[in-house]
Amino acid sequence: MRLITFSLLILLLSFRGLFAQTPIDFNNFDEKLLTQKIYLKLNEVRDSLGLSPFVKDSVLTAAANNQAKYLKKVDNLVHNQDNPNMASVEQRVESFKGTHEKVAENVDLIYTDRPFTVYKEKAPIKINTYESAALAFVRSSLNTSSNSINLVNREFSATGIGIGIIPEKKCIYIAQVFGPMAYNFPSSIKNKDKKIFYPSKKINIENAFGIEPSNEVVCGKCAGDFNKIPDYVENKIVVENGKVYYSFGDLGLFNKTFPETEGVFSFSVDIVLRSQFPCSSGNIVHRSFAFDGIMLVPIPLKDLLKSNSKASSNALYAYLGDIPTELKNDEYVCNLMVIKDNHLCTYYVDYPRIPSSRSVISTEFFVDTLLKSEISKKKNLKFTIPFEKDKSVYSEQDIRPFYDSLHLNKYNITEVVVLAYSSIEGSTERNQELQKSRAESIIQVLQSFSA
């Protein structure tokens, strides 16, 4: 059905704006006008699909302009650059101080001195106006599977467009960079602390203080013991005067649930802001596998017990960290993270709270009394598995979180969608072959799981 929608969109776009078109003059080229025309066409597509319109983002625009000028320099369609600090689109966005959760890029080349054939279309067209150039770029994006995914991605609500022209060749290079809305740090968070609070940069995505994803061998008993805690035992996070505490009503049971003889335990808190999830985007903070907001430094079990102010009452009331000062008037939740032997074993979600309405914030965790066999949960899992250039073999390190997640939770898989991609370099035949072999390698993993 979506393919039909795209076809209709192309027809609609083809017959719009036939009047009052502006001829392209390479001696007085108007990059601003072409960019405006592209935005109009892009948002016509977004609107027809019920998506929010693209918002122009200054950082993404700077990254797109940088890439467009590079394409002009090398006179070739590529995504990477020779400069190691600007090699990838992620690095280019970061170089302009971007704080976007993730980014993507489309690039294209349009000739105006000859009949131009849009990708996957048979009839050539004449590109001699800014309107026809914008239309050709959008139609080409829709016809290219990887580009169309970026164009209609609900998480991508911000974008930037860059133009690079070669007048003597009458050609136009266009680069478009996509991303969610950027996250703005409070001024009180220092640059050196952003690596801790906001690991959005590609090199820091896994920077969750070194902890690793759940592992069935390490976490199975730990998670099971926690789920056996009776619902009448107090088990909650308390925020009092800007400090976060873990309150547990039975110290003896706590020690049995987290015995020091069975591993090295630590506890942390994930502070998730409501502002991280605007209606037009996904989580705009980062992509960590472990936490969604601001992860406080994990507290080892022995240090947690040392700070316990209710040991004499056979209870636990122990310090977990501070709410950053700049967040105290924001709406947020505090979620508990239990770590064993450097693996995140349990993550418990709290409920939203508005600090102005109460001075002490606490939300209890309630344990379901049904047997696991009686509960049916529906969950969508999404994993991105990278491949080296021109390779279809994944690394063990990249596939392990995916495989462990399936085994740990014992999912009954009802539907699998595998999307495989390749870069624009190389021939169409080789890229199609590479996409197929990459998809088949992931299917083999799924088949081994179900077996």
Short mmCIF file of C-alpha atoms in Angstrom, two decimals:
data_model
loop_
_atom_site.label_atom_id
_atom_site.label_comp_id
_atom_site.label_asym_id
_atom_site.label_seq_id
_atom_site.Cartn_x
_atom_site.Cartn_y
_atom_site.Cartn_z
CA MET A 1 0.00 0.00 0.00
CA ARG A 2 2.86 2.37 0.75
CA LEU A 3 4.33 1.78 -2.71
CA ILE A 4 1.02 2.86 -4.21
CA THR A 5 1.05 5.93 -1.98
CA PHE A 6 4.51 6.85 -3.26
CA SER A 7 3.34 6.46 -6.87
CA LEU A 8 0.41 8.76 -6.26
CA LEU A 9 2.69 11.24 -4.55
CA ILE A 10 4.98 11.31 -7.52
CA LEU A 11 2.07 11.96 -9.86
CA LEU A 12 0.78 14.74 -7.64
CA LEU A 13 4.19 16.30 -7.36
CA SER A 14 4.71 16.09 -11.10
CA PHE A 15 1.75 18.31 -11.94
CA ARG A 16 2.14 20.89 -9.20
CA GLY A 17 3.95 24.16 -9.71
CA LEU A 18 3.95 24.14 -13.50
CA PHE A 19 3.47 27.89 -13.49
CA ALA A 20 5.70 30.68 -12.23
CA GLN A 21 8.85 28.55 -12.28
CA THR A 22 12.28 30.13 -11.84
CA PRO A 23 14.97 29.24 -14.41
CA ILE A 24 18.34 28.06 -13.09
CA ASP A 25 21.21 30.42 -13.85
CA PHE A 26 24.59 29.00 -12.81
CA ASN A 27 26.17 32.46 -13.09
CA ASN A 28 23.82 33.66 -10.37
CA PHE A 29 22.80 30.42 -8.65
CA ASP A 30 20.31 30.79 -5.77
CA GLU A 31 21.06 28.02 -3.25
CA LYS A 32 18.52 29.44 -0.79
CA LEU A 33 15.71 29.24 -3.34
CA LEU A 34 16.51 25.64 -4.29
CA THR A 35 16.63 24.67 -0.61
CA GLN A 36 13.23 26.28 -0.03
CA LYS A 37 11.74 24.39 -2.98
CA ILE A 38 13.13 21.10 -1.69
CA TYR A 39 11.66 21.71 1.77
CA LEU A 40 8.25 22.37 0.22
CA LYS A 41 8.33 19.13 -1.78
CA LEU A 42 9.64 17.08 1.14
CA ASN A 43 6.93 18.32 3.47
CA GLU A 44 4.23 17.65 0.88
CA VAL A 45 5.29 14.01 1.09
CA ARG A 46 5.45 14.04 4.89
CA ASP A 47 2.03 15.67 5.16
CA SER A 48 0.43 13.13 2.81
CA LEU A 49 1.71 10.32 5.06
CA GLY A 50 0.47 11.94 8.26
CA LEU A 51 4.00 12.78 9.45
CA SER A 52 5.13 15.98 11.10
CA PRO A 53 6.85 18.41 8.70
CA PHE A 54 10.61 18.63 8.70
CA VAL A 55 11.99 21.43 10.86
CA LYS A 56 15.12 23.15 9.57
CA ASP A 57 17.99 22.46 11.95
CA SER A 58 21.07 24.71 11.87
CA VAL A 59 23.52 21.98 12.92
CA LEU A 60 22.19 19.44 10.42
CA THR A 61 22.25 22.17 7.77
CA ALA A 62 25.91 22.90 8.54
CA ALA A 63 26.74 19.19 8.27
CA ALA A 64 24.81 18.92 4.98
CA ASN A 65 26.57 21.98 3.55
CA ASN A 66 29.91 20.56 4.56
CA GLN A 67 29.19 17.30 2.75
CA ALA A 68 27.76 19.04 -0.32
CA LYS A 69 30.93 21.11 -0.69
CA TYR A 70 33.00 17.95 -0.33
CA LEU A 71 30.96 16.21 -3.05
CA LYS A 72 31.60 19.21 -5.30
CA LYS A 73 35.33 19.01 -4.53
CA VAL A 74 35.71 15.30 -5.34
CA ASP A 75 32.95 15.37 -7.98
CA ASN A 76 31.58 12.04 -6.79
CA LEU A 77 28.62 10.73 -4.79
CA VAL A 78 30.00 9.43 -1.49
CA HIS A 79 29.00 9.50 2.18
CA ASN A 80 32.51 9.45 3.67
CA GLN A 81 35.26 12.07 3.62
CA ASP A 82 39.04 11.76 3.65
CA ASN A 83 39.36 13.89 6.78
CA PRO A 84 39.29 11.35 9.65
CA ASN A 85 37.54 13.90 11.90
CA MET A 86 34.77 14.42 9.34
CA ALA A 87 34.68 10.94 7.83
CA SER A 88 31.10 9.96 8.71
CA VAL A 89 27.86 11.88 8.95
CA GLU A 90 27.88 11.28 12.72
CA GLN A 91 31.31 12.88 13.02
CA ARG A 92 30.27 15.83 10.89
CA VAL A 93 27.21 16.49 13.04
CA GLU A 94 29.30 16.15 16.20
CA SER A 95 31.91 18.58 14.80
CA PHE A 96 29.17 21.22 14.64
CA LYS A 97 28.21 20.48 18.27
CA GLY A 98 25.15 18.42 17.38
CA THR A 99 23.33 16.64 20.21
CA HIS A 100 21.00 14.48 18.14
CA GLU A 101 20.20 10.92 19.13
CA LYS A 102 21.07 9.54 15.69
CA VAL A 103 21.52 10.90 12.20
CA ALA A 104 21.31 9.75 8.59
CA GLU A 105 22.20 11.22 5.21
CA ASN A 106 20.94 11.24 1.61
CA VAL A 107 23.06 12.51 -1.29
CA ASP A 108 22.23 12.99 -4.95
CA LEU A 109 23.54 14.50 -8.19
CA ILE A 110 21.37 16.30 -10.76
CA TYR A 111 22.46 17.38 -14.25
CA THR A 112 20.79 20.28 -16.04
CA ASP A 113 22.64 20.20 -19.40
CA ARG A 114 21.10 16.96 -20.61
CA PRO A 115 17.89 14.91 -20.24
CA PHE A 116 17.92 13.64 -16.68
CA THR A 117 16.44 10.28 -15.70
CA VAL A 118 15.25 10.00 -12.10
CA TYR A 119 16.31 6.76 -10.45
CA LYS A 120 13.93 3.89 -11.33
CA GLU A 121 11.97 6.04 -13.78
CA LYS A 122 12.06 5.43 -17.54
CA ALA A 123 11.22 8.77 -19.10
CA PRO A 124 13.98 11.41 -18.94
CA ILE A 125 13.04 14.92 -17.90
CA LYS A 126 14.57 18.34 -18.51
CA ILE A 127 15.89 20.05 -15.39
CA ASN A 128 16.05 23.78 -16.09
CA THR A 129 14.21 25.36 -13.13
CA TYR A 130 14.63 25.30 -9.36
CA GLU A 131 11.19 23.68 -9.06
CA SER A 132 12.07 20.82 -11.42
CA ALA A 133 15.42 20.27 -9.66
CA ALA A 134 13.69 20.06 -6.26
CA LEU A 135 11.10 17.68 -7.68
CA ALA A 136 13.76 15.43 -9.19
CA PHE A 137 15.63 15.24 -5.87
CA VAL A 138 12.50 14.28 -3.90
CA ARG A 139 11.34 11.75 -6.48
CA SER A 140 14.78 10.16 -6.54
CA SER A 141 14.73 9.94 -2.73
CA LEU A 142 11.34 8.20 -2.80
CA ASN A 143 12.52 5.73 -5.44
CA THR A 144 15.66 4.75 -3.51
CA SER A 145 14.80 2.34 -0.68
CA SER A 146 17.45 3.50 1.82
CA ASN A 147 16.77 7.18 1.08
CA SER A 148 13.00 6.82 1.32
CA ILE A 149 13.37 5.20 4.76
CA ASN A 150 15.11 8.37 5.97
CA LEU A 151 12.52 10.58 4.32
CA VAL A 152 9.50 8.92 5.99
CA ASN A 153 11.13 7.97 9.31
CA ARG A 154 8.86 9.19 12.14
CA GLU A 155 11.83 9.69 14.42
CA PHE A 156 13.44 12.12 12.00
CA SER A 157 11.66 15.42 12.52
CA ALA A 158 14.63 17.71 11.85
CA THR A 159 16.75 18.04 8.74
CA GLY A 160 19.29 20.18 6.92
CA ILE A 161 20.02 20.56 3.21
CA GLY A 162 23.30 21.50 1.54
CA ILE A 163 23.98 22.47 -2.08
CA GLY A 164 27.19 22.23 -4.09
CA ILE A 165 27.30 23.24 -7.76
CA ILE A 166 29.84 22.81 -10.57
CA PRO A 167 28.85 25.55 -13.05
CA GLU A 168 31.05 24.34 -15.91
CA LYS A 169 29.41 20.91 -15.76
CA LYS A 170 25.90 22.31 -15.11
CA CYS A 171 25.42 19.87 -12.23
CA ILE A 172 24.08 20.18 -8.68
CA TYR A 173 25.18 18.08 -5.71
CA ILE A 174 22.58 17.88 -2.93
CA ALA A 175 23.16 16.51 0.59
CA GLN A 176 20.41 16.10 3.17
CA VAL A 177 21.07 15.18 6.81
CA PHE A 178 18.25 13.84 9.01
CA GLY A 179 17.84 13.56 12.77
CA PRO A 180 15.40 13.89 15.68
CA MET A 181 15.10 17.16 17.54
CA ALA A 182 18.39 18.09 19.20
CA TYR A 183 18.66 17.94 22.97
CA ASN A 184 19.79 21.14 24.66
CA PHE A 185 21.91 20.70 27.75
CA PRO A 186 21.24 22.87 30.79
CA SER A 187 24.04 25.42 31.09
CA SER A 188 25.12 23.99 34.44
CA ILE A 189 26.28 20.73 32.82
CA LYS A 190 29.92 21.16 31.89
CA ASN A 191 31.28 19.94 28.57
CA LYS A 192 33.48 17.39 30.30
CA ASP A 193 30.41 15.90 32.00
CA LYS A 194 28.40 15.40 28.84
CA LYS A 195 30.17 12.14 28.16
CA ILE A 196 28.64 10.82 31.38
CA PHE A 197 25.20 12.39 31.15
CA TYR A 198 24.66 12.25 27.42
CA PRO A 199 26.49 9.54 25.47
CA SER A 200 24.99 10.38 22.09
CA LYS A 201 28.26 10.49 20.22
CA LYS A 202 28.95 7.33 18.29
CA ILE A 203 32.09 6.55 20.27
CA ASN A 204 30.13 6.83 23.53
CA ILE A 205 26.93 4.97 22.71
CA GLU A 206 27.97 2.04 24.89
CA ASN A 207 29.34 4.29 27.62
CA ALA A 208 27.13 3.17 30.48
CA PHE A 209 29.99 3.23 33.00
CA GLY A 210 31.28 0.06 31.38
CA ILE A 211 28.31 -2.17 32.16
CA GLU A 212 27.22 -4.77 29.62
CA PRO A 213 23.79 -6.01 28.47
CA SER A 214 21.83 -8.68 30.33
CA ASN A 215 23.28 -12.16 30.32
CA GLU A 216 21.15 -15.18 31.20
CA VAL A 217 23.93 -16.97 33.05
CA VAL A 218 24.81 -13.92 35.16
CA CYS A 219 21.34 -12.41 35.59
CA GLY A 220 18.89 -15.31 35.62
CA LYS A 221 18.87 -15.95 39.38
CA CYS A 222 19.25 -12.27 40.27
CA ALA A 223 16.19 -11.24 38.27
CA GLY A 224 14.22 -14.21 39.54
CA ASP A 225 15.00 -13.45 43.19
CA PHE A 226 14.00 -9.81 42.76
CA ASN A 227 10.66 -10.81 41.26
CA LYS A 228 9.96 -12.99 44.32
CA ILE A 229 10.02 -10.01 46.68
CA PRO A 230 6.53 -9.95 48.32
CA ASP A 231 4.38 -6.98 47.42
CA TYR A 232 3.92 -6.09 51.09
CA VAL A 233 7.65 -5.38 51.48
CA GLU A 234 8.47 -1.71 50.85
CA ASN A 235 10.59 -1.48 47.74
CA LYS A 236 10.80 1.99 46.25
CA ILE A 237 12.90 4.93 45.15
CA VAL A 238 12.58 8.09 47.22
CA VAL A 239 13.68 11.55 46.09
CA GLU A 240 14.11 13.85 49.06
CA ASN A 241 15.62 17.34 48.91
CA GLY A 242 17.27 16.57 45.60
CA LYS A 243 18.82 13.31 46.80
CA VAL A 244 17.86 9.83 45.60
CA TYR A 245 17.48 6.97 48.08
CA TYR A 246 16.67 3.29 47.77
CA SER A 247 14.16 2.25 50.42
CA PHE A 248 13.70 -1.46 51.14
CA GLY A 249 11.54 -2.60 54.04
CA ASP A 250 13.34 -5.80 55.08
CA LEU A 251 17.13 -5.70 55.33
CA GLY A 252 17.37 -9.46 55.86
CA LEU A 253 15.41 -10.15 52.68
CA PHE A 254 17.49 -7.57 50.83
CA ASN A 255 20.69 -9.38 51.81
CA LYS A 256 19.21 -12.70 50.68
CA THR A 257 18.12 -11.19 47.36
CA PHE A 258 21.56 -9.69 46.72
CA PRO A 259 24.04 -11.99 48.50
CA GLU A 260 27.64 -10.81 48.26
CA THR A 261 28.74 -14.43 47.87
CA GLU A 262 26.94 -14.77 44.52
CA GLY A 263 28.48 -11.85 42.65
CA VAL A 264 29.41 -8.19 42.66
CA PHE A 265 26.22 -6.10 42.88
CA SER A 266 25.77 -2.39 42.27
CA PHE A 267 22.75 -0.11 41.95
CA SER A 268 22.05 2.92 39.80
CA VAL A 269 19.23 5.25 38.83
CA ASP A 270 18.12 6.33 35.36
CA ILE A 271 16.58 9.82 35.48
CA VAL A 272 14.27 10.14 32.47
CA LEU A 273 12.90 13.56 31.57
CA ARG A 274 9.51 14.00 29.97
CA SER A 275 11.09 16.60 27.67
CA GLN A 276 13.20 13.83 26.12
CA PHE A 277 10.16 12.52 24.27
CA PRO A 278 8.55 15.31 22.20
CA CYS A 279 5.45 14.34 20.25
CA SER A 280 7.26 14.69 16.93
CA SER A 281 10.27 12.54 17.81
CA GLY A 282 11.60 9.60 19.78
CA ASN A 283 14.03 9.80 22.67
CA ILE A 284 16.15 12.86 21.85
CA VAL A 285 18.81 12.15 24.44
CA HIS A 286 20.81 9.13 23.28
CA ARG A 287 20.92 5.52 22.21
CA SER A 288 22.36 3.67 25.18
CA PHE A 289 21.28 0.04 25.48
CA ALA A 290 21.21 0.39 29.26
CA PHE A 291 19.38 3.59 30.10
CA ASP A 292 17.14 6.26 28.59
CA GLY A 293 17.95 9.50 30.39
CA ILE A 294 20.69 10.44 32.83
CA MET A 295 22.35 7.46 34.48
CA LEU A 296 23.84 8.16 37.88
CA VAL A 297 27.15 6.60 38.84
CA PRO A 298 26.52 3.00 40.01
CA ILE A 299 26.84 2.49 43.77
CA PRO A 300 28.52 -0.78 44.84
CA LEU A 301 26.52 -2.93 47.26
CA LYS A 302 29.04 -2.47 50.08
CA ASP A 303 28.85 1.33 49.74
CA LEU A 304 25.06 1.19 49.60
CA LEU A 305 25.00 -0.75 52.88
CA LYS A 306 27.46 1.68 54.47
CA SER A 307 25.11 4.60 53.80
CA ASN A 308 22.09 2.74 55.21
CA SER A 309 20.46 4.95 57.85
CA LYS A 310 17.85 2.36 58.91
CA ALA A 311 20.01 -0.70 59.61
CA SER A 312 18.99 -0.66 63.29
CA SER A 313 15.36 -1.05 62.17
CA ASN A 314 16.21 -4.02 59.92
CA ALA A 315 15.44 -1.90 56.84
CA LEU A 316 17.38 -0.19 54.06
CA TYR A 317 17.37 3.51 53.31
CA ALA A 318 20.52 4.13 51.31
CA TYR A 319 21.90 6.94 49.17
CA LEU A 320 21.99 6.43 45.38
CA GLY A 321 22.97 9.89 44.15
CA ASP A 322 21.78 13.45 43.52
CA ILE A 323 19.24 14.83 41.07
CA PRO A 324 21.21 17.35 38.94
CA THR A 325 20.32 20.83 40.18
CA GLU A 326 19.08 21.99 36.79
CA LEU A 327 16.53 19.15 36.66
CA LYS A 328 14.82 19.70 40.01
CA ASN A 329 11.94 21.68 38.50
CA ASP A 330 11.45 19.34 35.54
CA GLU A 331 9.05 16.44 35.19
CA TYR A 332 10.94 13.17 35.35
CA VAL A 333 10.92 9.58 36.52
CA CYS A 334 13.60 7.67 38.42
CA ASN A 335 14.04 4.07 37.30
CA LEU A 336 16.03 1.52 39.28
CA MET A 337 18.93 -0.33 37.67
CA VAL A 338 20.34 -3.48 39.30
CA ILE A 339 23.79 -4.53 38.07
CA LYS A 340 25.50 -7.82 38.79
CA ASP A 341 29.03 -8.73 37.71
CA ASN A 342 29.05 -5.70 35.41
CA HIS A 343 25.82 -6.77 33.61
CA LEU A 344 22.53 -4.88 33.73
CA CYS A 345 20.23 -7.54 35.18
CA THR A 346 17.04 -5.63 36.00
CA TYR A 347 15.57 -2.28 34.99
CA TYR A 348 12.39 -1.18 36.76
CA VAL A 349 10.30 1.65 35.35
CA ASP A 350 8.84 4.25 37.70
CA TYR A 351 5.90 6.59 37.10
CA PRO A 352 5.93 10.28 36.05
CA ARG A 353 6.14 12.85 38.79
CA ILE A 354 5.92 16.62 38.98
CA PRO A 355 8.28 17.84 41.73
CA SER A 356 6.28 21.00 42.37
CA SER A 357 3.31 18.91 43.55
CA ARG A 358 5.15 16.97 46.27
CA SER A 359 8.26 17.46 48.31
CA VAL A 360 9.12 13.78 48.69
CA ILE A 361 8.71 11.59 45.62
CA SER A 362 8.26 7.87 45.94
CA THR A 363 6.71 5.19 43.80
CA GLU A 364 6.48 1.58 44.86
CA PHE A 365 7.30 -1.36 42.61
CA PHE A 366 4.59 -4.06 42.68
CA VAL A 367 5.40 -7.66 41.86
CA ASP A 368 2.91 -9.59 39.72
CA THR A 369 1.64 -12.68 41.55
CA LEU A 370 0.81 -14.59 38.37
CA LEU A 371 3.09 -17.36 37.21
CA LYS A 372 5.26 -16.55 34.25
CA SER A 373 3.45 -19.20 32.21
CA GLU A 374 0.18 -17.35 32.77
CA ILE A 375 1.43 -14.05 31.39
CA SER A 376 1.58 -13.19 27.71
CA LYS A 377 3.51 -10.05 26.84
CA LYS A 378 3.67 -8.48 23.40
CA LYS A 379 6.94 -6.72 22.70
CA ASN A 380 8.66 -5.31 19.64
CA LEU A 381 12.43 -5.61 19.56
CA LYS A 382 14.58 -3.58 17.19
CA PHE A 383 18.29 -4.16 16.71
CA THR A 384 20.83 -2.58 14.36
CA ILE A 385 23.71 -4.88 13.44
CA PRO A 386 26.60 -3.22 11.57
CA PHE A 387 28.68 -4.85 8.84
CA GLU A 388 32.11 -3.92 7.59
CA LYS A 389 32.31 -2.39 4.13
CA ASP A 390 31.68 -4.96 1.37
CA LYS A 391 31.24 -7.71 3.99
CA SER A 392 28.21 -9.84 4.91
CA VAL A 393 29.69 -11.44 8.04
CA TYR A 394 28.80 -9.83 11.34
CA SER A 395 31.06 -9.75 14.37
CA GLU A 396 30.32 -11.85 17.46
CA GLN A 397 30.40 -8.69 19.62
CA ASP A 398 27.74 -6.95 17.51
CA ILE A 399 25.30 -9.89 17.37
CA ARG A 400 25.64 -10.95 21.04
CA PRO A 401 23.23 -8.38 22.61
CA PHE A 402 20.56 -9.41 20.08
CA TYR A 403 21.06 -13.14 20.64
CA ASP A 404 21.27 -12.83 24.44
CA SER A 405 18.08 -10.77 24.58
CA LEU A 406 16.13 -13.46 22.74
CA HIS A 407 17.44 -16.24 24.96
CA LEU A 408 17.11 -14.35 28.24
CA ASN A 409 13.44 -13.50 27.74
CA LYS A 410 12.38 -16.71 25.94
CA TYR A 411 10.36 -14.86 23.31
CA ASN A 412 7.82 -16.62 21.15
CA ILE A 413 8.63 -14.91 17.86
CA THR A 414 5.54 -14.27 15.71
CA GLU A 415 6.97 -11.93 13.07
CA VAL A 416 10.43 -10.98 11.89
CA VAL A 417 11.32 -8.10 9.58
CA VAL A 418 14.91 -7.97 8.35
CA LEU A 419 16.04 -4.85 6.47
CA ALA A 420 19.48 -5.04 4.89
CA TYR A 421 21.34 -2.10 3.39
CA SER A 422 24.55 -1.25 1.61
CA SER A 423 26.28 2.03 0.85
CA ILE A 424 25.97 3.79 -2.50
CA GLU A 425 29.51 2.85 -3.53
CA GLY A 426 29.89 0.00 -6.01
CA SER A 427 27.63 -1.38 -8.71
CA THR A 428 23.90 -1.92 -8.27
CA GLU A 429 24.32 -5.67 -8.82
CA ARG A 430 27.01 -5.97 -6.13
CA ASN A 431 25.03 -3.91 -3.63
CA GLN A 432 21.91 -6.02 -4.17
CA GLU A 433 23.95 -9.19 -3.72
CA LEU A 434 25.50 -7.76 -0.55
CA GLN A 435 22.13 -6.77 0.89
CA LYS A 436 20.75 -10.26 0.27
CA SER A 437 23.72 -12.05 1.86
CA ARG A 438 23.59 -9.74 4.91
CA ALA A 439 19.90 -10.46 5.39
CA GLU A 440 20.47 -14.20 5.06
CA SER A 441 23.20 -14.15 7.70
CA ILE A 442 20.79 -12.58 10.21
CA ILE A 443 18.04 -15.05 9.26
CA GLN A 444 20.42 -17.88 10.10
CA VAL A 445 20.82 -16.47 13.61
CA LEU A 446 17.04 -16.38 14.05
CA GLN A 447 16.70 -19.93 12.76
CA SER A 448 19.31 -21.16 15.24
CA PHE A 449 17.38 -19.43 18.06
CA SER A 450 14.06 -21.04 17.11
CA ALA A 451 15.75 -24.41 16.78
#
